[in-house]
mmCIF file of C-alpha atoms and ligand atoms in Angstrom:
data_model
loop_
_atom_site.group_PDB
_atom_site.id
_atom_site.type_symbol
_atom_site.label_atom_id
_atom_site.label_comp_id
_atom_site.label_asym_id
_atom_site.label_seq_id
_atom_site.Cartn_x
_atom_site.Cartn_y
_atom_site.Cartn_z
ATOM 1 C CA MET A 1 105.399 67.907 84.705
ATOM 2 C CA GLY A 2 103.342 70.555 83.005
ATOM 3 C CA LYS A 3 102.240 73.893 84.324
ATOM 4 C CA ILE A 4 98.648 74.221 85.471
ATOM 5 C CA ILE A 5 96.690 77.264 86.579
ATOM 6 C CA LEU A 6 93.809 77.353 89.035
ATOM 7 C CA THR A 7 92.249 80.577 90.175
ATOM 8 C CA GLY A 8 88.834 82.080 90.674
ATOM 9 C CA ASP A 9 86.461 84.577 92.225
ATOM 10 C CA ARG A 10 83.563 84.612 94.633
ATOM 11 C CA PRO A 11 80.364 85.481 92.776
ATOM 12 C CA THR A 12 79.086 88.236 95.051
ATOM 13 C CA GLY A 13 78.847 90.992 92.461
ATOM 14 C CA LYS A 14 79.918 92.157 89.059
ATOM 15 C CA LEU A 15 83.656 92.383 88.537
ATOM 16 C CA HIS A 16 85.352 95.774 88.567
ATOM 17 C CA LEU A 17 88.590 97.411 87.449
ATOM 18 C CA GLY A 18 90.329 96.181 90.607
ATOM 19 C CA HIS A 19 89.642 92.602 89.509
ATOM 20 C CA PHE A 20 90.705 93.477 85.995
ATOM 21 C CA VAL A 21 94.156 94.867 86.783
ATOM 22 C CA GLY A 22 94.683 92.548 89.761
ATOM 23 C CA SER A 23 93.927 89.310 87.970
ATOM 24 C CA LEU A 24 91.641 89.192 84.911
ATOM 25 C CA ARG A 25 93.968 90.953 82.499
ATOM 26 C CA ARG A 26 96.835 88.714 83.548
ATOM 27 C CA ARG A 27 94.746 85.567 83.221
ATOM 28 C CA VAL A 28 93.897 86.359 79.651
ATOM 29 C CA GLU A 29 97.574 87.032 78.872
ATOM 30 C CA LEU A 30 98.575 83.760 80.516
ATOM 31 C CA GLN A 31 95.830 81.936 78.663
ATOM 32 C CA ASN A 32 97.054 83.274 75.341
ATOM 33 C CA SER A 33 100.751 82.760 76.116
ATOM 34 C CA GLY A 34 100.463 79.032 75.479
ATOM 35 C CA GLU A 35 102.770 78.486 78.459
ATOM 36 C CA PHE A 36 100.254 76.428 80.424
ATOM 37 C CA ASP A 37 99.009 72.925 79.793
ATOM 38 C CA LYS A 38 95.717 73.522 81.522
ATOM 39 C CA ILE A 39 93.882 76.501 82.938
ATOM 40 C CA PHE A 40 90.997 76.226 85.393
ATOM 41 C CA ILE A 41 88.954 79.289 86.286
ATOM 42 C CA MET A 42 86.534 78.710 89.118
ATOM 43 C CA ILE A 43 83.419 80.612 90.134
ATOM 44 C CA ALA A 44 83.630 80.043 93.887
ATOM 45 C CA ASP A 45 79.941 79.938 94.794
ATOM 46 C CA ALA A 46 80.463 77.575 97.746
ATOM 47 C CA GLN A 47 83.150 79.829 99.166
ATOM 48 C CA ALA A 48 80.864 82.843 98.661
ATOM 49 C CA LEU A 49 78.289 81.129 100.857
ATOM 50 C CA THR A 50 80.772 81.024 103.743
ATOM 51 C CA ASP A 51 80.142 84.699 104.375
ATOM 52 C CA ASN A 52 76.760 85.105 102.677
ATOM 53 C CA ALA A 53 74.822 82.431 104.494
ATOM 54 C CA ASP A 54 71.864 84.793 104.828
ATOM 55 C CA ASN A 55 71.876 85.761 101.161
ATOM 56 C CA PRO A 56 72.211 82.687 98.949
ATOM 57 C CA GLU A 57 70.145 84.317 96.213
ATOM 58 C CA LYS A 58 72.816 86.995 95.760
ATOM 59 C CA VAL A 59 75.395 84.287 95.088
ATOM 60 C CA ARG A 60 73.055 82.427 92.755
ATOM 61 C CA GLN A 61 72.295 85.540 90.696
ATOM 62 C CA ASN A 62 75.919 86.639 90.413
ATOM 63 C CA ILE A 63 77.300 83.437 88.897
ATOM 64 C CA ILE A 64 76.125 84.583 85.471
ATOM 65 C CA GLU A 65 77.508 88.113 86.053
ATOM 66 C CA VAL A 66 80.974 86.764 86.797
ATOM 67 C CA ALA A 67 80.777 84.346 83.854
ATOM 68 C CA LEU A 68 79.795 87.221 81.527
ATOM 69 C CA ASP A 69 82.648 89.339 82.880
ATOM 70 C CA TYR A 70 85.097 86.478 82.268
ATOM 71 C CA LEU A 71 84.007 85.960 78.695
ATOM 72 C CA SER A 72 83.937 89.656 77.944
ATOM 73 C CA CYS A 73 87.526 90.060 79.168
ATOM 74 C CA GLY A 74 88.646 87.401 76.728
ATOM 75 C CA LEU A 75 88.717 84.197 78.735
ATOM 76 C CA ASP A 76 88.073 81.593 76.082
ATOM 77 C CA PRO A 77 86.323 78.337 76.983
ATOM 78 C CA ALA A 78 88.300 76.602 74.238
ATOM 79 C CA LYS A 79 91.500 77.379 76.145
ATOM 80 C CA SER A 80 90.374 77.732 79.764
ATOM 81 C CA THR A 81 88.031 75.495 81.725
ATOM 82 C CA ILE A 82 85.505 77.775 83.407
ATOM 83 C CA PHE A 83 83.486 75.998 86.078
ATOM 84 C CA ILE A 84 81.323 76.368 89.183
ATOM 85 C CA GLN A 85 82.853 75.224 92.473
ATOM 86 C CA SER A 86 79.739 73.596 93.936
ATOM 87 C CA GLN A 87 79.426 71.348 90.882
ATOM 88 C CA VAL A 88 82.644 69.572 91.848
ATOM 89 C CA PRO A 89 81.744 67.730 95.062
ATOM 90 C CA GLU A 90 85.182 66.057 95.146
ATOM 91 C CA LEU A 91 86.445 69.372 96.537
ATOM 92 C CA CYS A 92 84.438 68.833 99.730
ATOM 93 C CA GLU A 93 85.872 65.388 100.233
ATOM 94 C CA LEU A 94 89.428 66.663 99.937
ATOM 95 C CA ALA A 95 88.719 69.480 102.377
ATOM 96 C CA PHE A 96 87.347 66.976 104.868
ATOM 97 C CA TYR A 97 90.675 65.132 104.917
ATOM 98 C CA TYR A 98 92.753 68.315 104.930
ATOM 99 C CA MET A 99 90.922 69.579 108.002
ATOM 100 C CA ASN A 100 92.886 67.056 110.058
ATOM 101 C CA LEU A 101 96.160 68.552 108.883
ATOM 102 C CA VAL A 102 95.525 72.113 110.090
ATOM 103 C CA THR A 103 95.234 73.419 113.644
ATOM 104 C CA VAL A 104 92.770 75.981 114.940
ATOM 105 C CA SER A 105 95.647 78.249 115.964
ATOM 106 C CA ARG A 106 97.060 78.098 112.425
ATOM 107 C CA LEU A 107 93.700 79.205 111.020
ATOM 108 C CA GLU A 108 93.583 82.009 113.579
ATOM 109 C CA ARG A 109 96.843 83.407 112.257
ATOM 110 C CA ASN A 110 95.616 83.855 108.667
ATOM 111 C CA PRO A 111 95.903 87.634 108.090
ATOM 112 C CA THR A 112 93.349 87.770 105.267
ATOM 113 C CA VAL A 113 90.752 85.917 107.314
ATOM 114 C CA LYS A 114 91.501 88.202 110.276
ATOM 115 C CA THR A 115 90.890 91.324 108.176
ATOM 116 C CA GLU A 116 87.725 89.882 106.685
ATOM 117 C CA ILE A 117 86.386 89.065 110.149
ATOM 118 C CA GLN A 118 87.048 92.639 111.266
ATOM 119 C CA MET A 119 85.353 94.031 108.158
ATOM 120 C CA ARG A 120 82.275 91.887 108.529
ATOM 121 C CA GLY A 121 81.942 92.027 112.292
ATOM 122 C CA PHE A 122 80.342 88.567 112.536
ATOM 123 C CA SER A 123 79.122 89.307 116.044
ATOM 124 C CA SER A 124 75.756 87.788 116.760
ATOM 125 C CA SER A 125 73.300 89.254 119.243
ATOM 126 C CA GLU A 126 74.045 86.484 121.763
ATOM 127 C CA THR A 127 77.778 87.103 121.730
ATOM 128 C CA GLU A 128 78.109 90.861 121.361
ATOM 129 C CA GLY A 129 79.984 92.653 124.125
ATOM 130 C CA ASP A 130 81.140 89.502 125.886
ATOM 131 C CA PRO A 131 84.938 89.149 125.469
ATOM 132 C CA THR A 132 84.919 85.459 126.411
ATOM 133 C CA GLN A 133 82.663 84.873 123.407
ATOM 134 C CA ARG A 134 84.835 86.762 120.930
ATOM 135 C CA GLY A 135 84.973 84.974 117.585
ATOM 136 C CA LYS A 136 82.114 82.657 118.457
ATOM 137 C CA GLY A 137 79.823 84.397 115.960
ATOM 138 C CA ILE A 138 82.046 83.426 113.023
ATOM 139 C CA PRO A 139 80.558 80.679 110.851
ATOM 140 C CA VAL A 140 82.696 77.533 110.958
ATOM 141 C CA GLY A 141 82.657 77.363 107.168
ATOM 142 C CA PHE A 142 84.033 80.874 106.890
ATOM 143 C CA TYR A 143 86.751 80.138 109.403
ATOM 144 C CA THR A 144 87.891 77.089 107.503
ATOM 145 C CA TYR A 145 87.660 78.440 103.967
ATOM 146 C CA PRO A 146 91.455 78.546 103.591
ATOM 147 C CA ILE A 147 91.347 74.749 103.898
ATOM 148 C CA SER A 148 88.656 74.488 101.262
ATOM 149 C CA GLN A 149 90.759 76.744 99.065
ATOM 150 C CA ALA A 150 93.653 74.292 99.442
ATOM 151 C CA SER A 151 91.308 71.654 97.997
ATOM 152 C CA ASP A 152 90.447 73.912 95.069
ATOM 153 C CA ILE A 153 94.100 74.390 94.239
ATOM 154 C CA THR A 154 95.376 70.844 94.810
ATOM 155 C CA ALA A 155 92.423 69.053 93.190
ATOM 156 C CA PHE A 156 93.620 70.410 89.853
ATOM 157 C CA GLU A 157 97.300 69.857 90.667
ATOM 158 C CA ALA A 158 97.815 73.554 90.078
ATOM 159 C CA THR A 159 101.400 74.743 89.937
ATOM 160 C CA THR A 160 100.419 78.387 89.568
ATOM 161 C CA VAL A 161 97.762 80.524 91.249
ATOM 162 C CA PRO A 162 97.512 83.981 89.651
ATOM 163 C CA ALA A 163 95.927 86.160 92.331
ATOM 164 C CA GLY A 164 96.184 89.352 94.352
ATOM 165 C CA GLU A 165 98.370 89.649 97.422
ATOM 166 C CA ASP A 166 95.353 89.057 99.697
ATOM 167 C CA GLN A 167 95.402 85.467 98.453
ATOM 168 C CA ALA A 168 99.037 84.876 99.466
ATOM 169 C CA PRO A 169 98.081 83.471 102.911
ATOM 170 C CA MET A 170 95.732 80.984 101.208
ATOM 171 C CA VAL A 171 98.456 79.725 98.907
ATOM 172 C CA GLU A 172 100.866 79.538 101.852
ATOM 173 C CA GLN A 173 98.298 77.508 103.813
ATOM 174 C CA THR A 174 97.918 75.239 100.776
ATOM 175 C CA ARG A 175 101.660 74.661 100.595
ATOM 176 C CA GLU A 176 101.700 73.694 104.272
ATOM 177 C CA ILE A 177 98.873 71.236 103.748
ATOM 178 C CA VAL A 178 100.667 69.751 100.734
ATOM 179 C CA HIS A 179 103.856 69.274 102.797
ATOM 180 C CA ARG A 180 101.980 67.733 105.681
ATOM 181 C CA PHE A 181 99.978 65.429 103.432
ATOM 182 C CA ASN A 182 102.989 64.311 101.405
ATOM 183 C CA SER A 183 105.092 63.672 104.492
ATOM 184 C CA ILE A 184 102.395 61.486 106.044
ATOM 185 C CA TYR A 185 101.133 59.676 102.947
ATOM 186 C CA GLY A 186 104.040 59.931 100.506
ATOM 187 C CA PRO A 187 104.483 62.293 97.548
ATOM 188 C CA THR A 188 101.014 62.835 96.109
ATOM 189 C CA LEU A 189 100.015 66.497 95.992
ATOM 190 C CA VAL A 190 101.528 69.306 93.929
ATOM 191 C CA GLU A 191 102.879 72.377 95.685
ATOM 192 C CA PRO A 192 101.546 75.607 94.126
ATOM 193 C CA ASP A 193 103.113 79.050 93.759
ATOM 194 C CA ILE A 194 101.210 82.305 93.759
ATOM 195 C CA LEU A 195 101.706 84.568 90.742
ATOM 196 C CA LEU A 196 101.258 88.167 91.889
ATOM 197 C CA PRO A 197 100.515 91.150 89.617
ATOM 198 C CA ASP A 198 103.778 92.630 88.342
ATOM 199 C CA ASN A 199 102.838 96.316 88.581
ATOM 200 C CA LYS A 200 102.596 97.904 92.013
ATOM 201 C CA ALA A 201 99.476 99.954 91.196
ATOM 202 C CA CYS A 202 97.829 96.683 90.195
ATOM 203 C CA MET A 203 98.505 94.992 93.508
ATOM 204 C CA ARG A 204 95.638 96.878 95.028
ATOM 205 C CA LEU A 205 93.837 99.403 92.874
ATOM 206 C CA PRO A 206 92.250 102.031 95.152
ATOM 207 C CA GLY A 207 88.584 102.949 94.966
ATOM 208 C CA THR A 208 87.529 106.105 93.118
ATOM 209 C CA ASP A 209 87.269 107.797 96.546
ATOM 210 C CA GLY A 210 90.959 107.136 97.270
ATOM 211 C CA LYS A 211 90.183 104.430 99.833
ATOM 212 C CA ALA A 212 92.571 101.490 99.915
ATOM 213 C CA LYS A 213 90.487 99.094 97.853
ATOM 214 C CA MET A 214 87.647 98.991 95.373
ATOM 215 C CA SER A 215 84.771 97.430 97.179
ATOM 216 C CA LYS A 216 81.120 97.146 96.397
ATOM 217 C CA SER A 217 80.074 98.012 99.941
ATOM 218 C CA LEU A 218 82.025 101.301 99.757
ATOM 219 C CA GLY A 219 80.404 102.222 96.432
ATOM 220 C CA ASN A 220 83.768 103.233 94.972
ATOM 221 C CA CYS A 221 84.031 100.824 92.044
ATOM 222 C CA ILE A 222 84.202 101.192 88.300
ATOM 223 C CA TYR A 223 82.571 98.040 86.929
ATOM 224 C CA LEU A 224 83.599 96.316 83.720
ATOM 225 C CA SER A 225 79.956 96.549 82.689
ATOM 226 C CA ASP A 226 79.589 100.304 83.418
ATOM 227 C CA THR A 227 78.391 102.435 80.509
ATOM 228 C CA PRO A 228 80.707 105.106 79.027
ATOM 229 C CA GLU A 229 78.608 107.752 80.846
ATOM 230 C CA GLU A 230 79.049 106.001 84.205
ATOM 231 C CA VAL A 231 82.786 105.667 83.680
ATOM 232 C CA ARG A 232 83.019 109.351 82.751
ATOM 233 C CA ARG A 233 81.057 110.461 85.797
ATOM 234 C CA LYS A 234 83.065 108.276 88.153
ATOM 235 C CA VAL A 235 86.400 109.508 86.821
ATOM 236 C CA MET A 236 85.273 113.142 86.878
ATOM 237 C CA THR A 237 84.411 112.885 90.589
ATOM 238 C CA MET A 238 87.494 110.858 91.426
ATOM 239 C CA TYR A 239 89.634 111.708 94.441
ATOM 240 C CA THR A 240 92.809 113.602 93.493
ATOM 241 C CA ASP A 241 95.029 115.845 95.632
ATOM 242 C CA PRO A 242 92.873 117.951 97.975
ATOM 243 C CA GLY A 243 95.706 120.516 98.158
ATOM 244 C CA HIS A 244 95.660 121.031 94.389
ATOM 245 C CA ILE A 245 92.981 123.691 94.186
ATOM 246 C CA ARG A 246 93.955 126.021 91.362
ATOM 247 C CA VAL A 247 95.570 124.840 88.156
ATOM 248 C CA GLU A 248 98.795 126.726 89.036
ATOM 249 C CA ASP A 249 99.152 124.950 92.400
ATOM 250 C CA PRO A 250 101.787 122.225 92.648
ATOM 251 C CA GLY A 251 100.092 118.820 92.989
ATOM 252 C CA LYS A 252 100.864 115.489 94.572
ATOM 253 C CA VAL A 253 100.719 112.310 92.501
ATOM 254 C CA GLU A 254 101.245 109.958 95.447
ATOM 255 C CA GLY A 255 97.877 108.894 96.826
ATOM 256 C CA ASN A 256 96.219 110.706 93.905
ATOM 257 C CA CYS A 257 93.797 108.195 92.414
ATOM 258 C CA VAL A 258 93.908 109.485 88.876
ATOM 259 C CA PHE A 259 97.665 108.929 88.756
ATOM 260 C CA THR A 260 97.425 105.544 90.453
ATOM 261 C CA TYR A 261 94.967 104.480 87.748
ATOM 262 C CA LEU A 262 97.302 105.840 85.102
ATOM 263 C CA ASP A 263 100.107 103.760 86.643
ATOM 264 C CA ALA A 264 97.902 100.719 86.168
ATOM 265 C CA PHE A 265 96.551 101.442 82.677
ATOM 266 C CA CYS A 266 98.638 103.963 80.823
ATOM 267 C CA ARG A 267 101.219 103.014 78.163
ATOM 268 C CA ASP A 268 103.432 105.348 76.149
ATOM 269 C CA LYS A 269 101.287 104.770 73.046
ATOM 270 C CA HIS A 270 98.363 106.412 74.860
ATOM 271 C CA PHE A 271 100.269 109.698 74.961
ATOM 272 C CA ALA A 272 100.825 109.618 71.229
ATOM 273 C CA ALA A 273 97.115 108.963 70.734
ATOM 274 C CA TYR A 274 95.466 111.286 73.290
ATOM 275 C CA LEU A 275 98.012 113.620 74.859
ATOM 276 C CA PRO A 276 100.902 114.159 72.434
ATOM 277 C CA ASP A 277 102.301 117.123 74.423
ATOM 278 C CA TYR A 278 103.853 114.621 76.814
ATOM 279 C CA ALA A 279 106.212 111.758 75.983
ATOM 280 C CA ASN A 280 105.207 109.537 78.850
ATOM 281 C CA LEU A 281 103.703 109.303 82.310
ATOM 282 C CA ASP A 282 106.840 110.584 84.031
ATOM 283 C CA ALA A 283 106.631 113.797 82.020
ATOM 284 C CA LEU A 284 102.952 114.217 82.909
ATOM 285 C CA LYS A 285 103.630 113.628 86.608
ATOM 286 C CA GLU A 286 106.484 116.086 86.528
ATOM 287 C CA HIS A 287 104.206 118.827 85.172
ATOM 288 C CA TYR A 288 101.514 118.059 87.747
ATOM 289 C CA ARG A 289 104.020 118.243 90.590
ATOM 290 C CA ARG A 290 105.415 121.511 89.307
ATOM 291 C CA GLY A 291 101.970 123.110 88.981
ATOM 292 C CA GLY A 292 100.070 124.364 85.958
ATOM 293 C CA LEU A 293 98.345 121.127 85.048
ATOM 294 C CA GLY A 294 94.663 120.853 85.892
ATOM 295 C CA ASP A 295 92.871 117.739 87.143
ATOM 296 C CA VAL A 296 90.290 117.856 84.357
ATOM 297 C CA LYS A 297 92.898 117.425 81.654
ATOM 298 C CA VAL A 298 94.415 114.413 83.403
ATOM 299 C CA LYS A 299 90.968 112.956 84.051
ATOM 300 C CA ARG A 300 89.981 113.292 80.399
ATOM 301 C CA PHE A 301 93.148 111.448 79.457
ATOM 302 C CA LEU A 302 92.316 108.658 81.886
ATOM 303 C CA ILE A 303 88.769 108.414 80.501
ATOM 304 C CA SER A 304 90.140 107.960 76.964
ATOM 305 C CA ILE A 305 92.423 105.163 78.125
ATOM 306 C CA LEU A 306 89.698 103.434 80.137
ATOM 307 C CA GLU A 307 87.371 103.609 77.152
ATOM 308 C CA GLU A 308 90.019 101.981 74.973
ATOM 309 C CA VAL A 309 90.191 99.129 77.506
ATOM 310 C CA LEU A 310 86.510 98.877 78.370
ATOM 311 C CA GLY A 311 85.006 99.435 74.906
ATOM 312 C CA PRO A 312 85.823 95.964 73.524
ATOM 313 C CA ILE A 313 84.935 94.341 76.861
ATOM 314 C CA ARG A 314 81.528 96.017 76.829
ATOM 315 C CA GLN A 315 81.001 94.919 73.236
ATOM 316 C CA ARG A 316 81.808 91.265 73.946
ATOM 317 C CA ARG A 317 79.586 91.366 77.031
ATOM 318 C CA LYS A 318 76.653 92.588 74.948
ATOM 319 C CA GLU A 319 77.092 89.659 72.590
ATOM 320 C CA ALA A 320 77.366 87.103 75.390
ATOM 321 C CA GLU A 321 74.297 88.578 77.127
ATOM 322 C CA GLN A 322 72.280 87.631 74.043
ATOM 323 C CA ASP A 323 72.997 83.955 74.689
ATOM 324 C CA ILE A 324 72.639 83.250 78.408
ATOM 325 C CA GLU A 325 71.753 79.607 77.701
ATOM 326 C CA GLY A 326 75.021 79.321 75.828
ATOM 327 C CA VAL A 327 76.927 80.754 78.785
ATOM 328 C CA TYR A 328 75.330 78.198 81.110
ATOM 329 C CA ALA A 329 76.268 75.474 78.633
ATOM 330 C CA ILE A 330 79.885 76.650 78.809
ATOM 331 C CA LEU A 331 79.737 76.474 82.605
ATOM 332 C CA GLU A 332 78.132 73.046 82.538
ATOM 333 C CA ASN A 333 80.740 71.615 80.177
ATOM 334 C CA GLY A 334 83.516 73.258 82.170
ATOM 335 C CA SER A 335 82.146 71.849 85.411
ATOM 336 C CA LYS A 336 82.030 68.343 83.925
ATOM 337 C CA ALA A 337 85.626 68.591 82.749
ATOM 338 C CA ALA A 338 86.728 70.027 86.089
ATOM 339 C CA ARG A 339 84.983 67.230 87.912
ATOM 340 C CA ASP A 340 86.816 64.615 85.826
ATOM 341 C CA THR A 341 90.159 66.127 86.734
ATOM 342 C CA ALA A 342 89.301 66.464 90.426
ATOM 343 C CA ALA A 343 88.064 62.866 90.518
ATOM 344 C CA GLN A 344 91.415 61.672 89.166
ATOM 345 C CA THR A 345 93.271 63.534 91.908
ATOM 346 C CA LEU A 346 90.862 62.115 94.472
ATOM 347 C CA GLU A 347 91.724 58.623 93.244
ATOM 348 C CA LYS A 348 95.389 59.312 93.877
ATOM 349 C CA VAL A 349 94.630 60.773 97.294
ATOM 350 C CA ARG A 350 92.486 57.821 98.335
ATOM 351 C CA ARG A 351 95.165 55.403 97.195
ATOM 352 C CA ALA A 352 97.873 57.339 99.055
ATOM 353 C CA MET A 353 95.713 57.396 102.198
ATOM 354 C CA LYS A 354 94.979 53.716 101.710
ATOM 355 C CA ILE A 355 91.280 54.270 102.108
ATOM 356 C CA ASN A 356 90.589 52.500 98.815
ATOM 357 C CA TYR A 357 89.688 49.402 100.829
ATOM 358 C CA PHE A 358 87.760 47.482 98.199
ATOM 359 C CA GLU A 359 90.571 47.783 95.657
ATOM 360 C CA ASP A 360 93.142 46.761 98.205
ATOM 361 C CA ARG A 361 93.355 43.020 97.540
ATOM 362 C CA GLU A 362 96.436 42.775 99.722
ATOM 363 C CA LEU A 363 94.684 44.158 102.777
ATOM 364 C CA ILE A 364 91.764 41.816 102.348
ATOM 365 C CA ALA A 365 93.944 38.780 101.622
ATOM 366 C CA GLU A 366 96.219 39.464 104.565
ATOM 367 C CA GLN A 367 93.385 39.871 107.040
ATOM 368 C CA SER A 368 91.587 36.903 105.606
ATOM 369 C CA ALA A 369 94.688 34.708 105.993
ATOM 370 C CA ARG A 370 95.156 35.943 109.549
ATOM 371 C CA TYR A 371 91.635 34.968 110.531
ATOM 372 C CA LYS A 372 91.805 31.622 108.706
ATOM 373 C CA GLY A 373 95.033 30.837 110.600
ATOM 374 C CA LEU A 374 93.148 31.403 113.838
ATOM 375 C CA LYS A 375 90.576 28.768 113.098
HETATM 376 N N1 LIG Q 1 89.335 83.482 97.593
HETATM 377 C C1 LIG Q 1 89.119 83.895 96.236
HETATM 378 C C2 LIG Q 1 88.335 85.218 96.275
HETATM 379 O O1 LIG Q 1 87.915 85.647 97.328
HETATM 380 C C3 LIG Q 1 88.319 82.894 95.433
HETATM 381 C C4 LIG Q 1 88.948 81.542 95.405
HETATM 382 C C5 LIG Q 1 88.400 80.389 95.880
HETATM 383 C C6 LIG Q 1 90.221 81.217 94.874
HETATM 384 N N2 LIG Q 1 89.238 79.344 95.687
HETATM 385 C C7 LIG Q 1 90.356 79.794 95.075
HETATM 386 C C8 LIG Q 1 91.259 81.938 94.262
HETATM 387 C C9 LIG Q 1 91.521 79.143 94.701
HETATM 388 C C10 LIG Q 1 92.417 81.273 93.892
HETATM 389 C C11 LIG Q 1 92.547 79.867 94.113
HETATM 390 O O2 LIG Q 1 88.118 85.826 95.254
#
């Protein structure tokens, strides 16, 4: 059996450097490695609605932003099927069956969902302050999105889900559903593995303010579509080591954003090109720790590297922006192809569940004979 990738993003905003190092960069490498038989990249608009019920227009407007970001990073529709989740209704049908294979208490234990609930609050005016009503303000769809995500993954018989560590509980939930389904109905579904980023700094790139994660609501993101001036300004005001005041002071690199970003982006060749006084990142860190190396110098170095990465992305985005109809055509074709694949899996699932009644000549013949015998 071949190797198949399924992964995706919620279209709630433009994609940023956190997405890039956490998943996009890897996806493009995997796409170009030729190691995979099929690659499906999904714009998860339906999942985005699970926590944006009051703002559907935001989701609708951001589909094109995410698609443009994908194309500008080098995802190639000739090699990867890029599609929109809501255009594959088979996914809903699968989720409806999977819902019977998961308990409420299992959903309650999902750490990513728990964190998201805390972040969003989800308390409604009727339920606020009443402990017996805790959790009652959470939309049912949001609560059950890990089940819908299991449909996304299994509908394409994905073996591999490249994603950040926050998605690990979703893949684990998927594996449990696959086991449960296969043990009840016989071997049908494919069990996926998550493929995590290989570099620790890439697991969760901090925001430019040093906070744990880049997030639109915190305003600490560098977007793939930022201009060179925006990138420069954001790096220049980036959080470093608050104890490193004068150039001579010894500095800390742990928790220092500029160095975390360098961990994620910097290669030895960048030193040769922009900072030949140092052989590699270890040498630069060593000087910073010892004292005598100013933040501005390190920040300028980071800006050069980011420009090397973002320049071509920006260029490709500009080109794609000139042909929005063409981008929608890519999404439409991708969605059709994705739907074909999902429909084939659904066929298998229906057969395994024996709910393909009208094809089941045996069932009809047997019942018919039984009733004729009664006459
Ligand atoms: N949960 C992912 C996110 O928040 C999006 C997503 C939906 C996804 N379905 C998926 C990712 C299936 C990987 C596999 O960005």
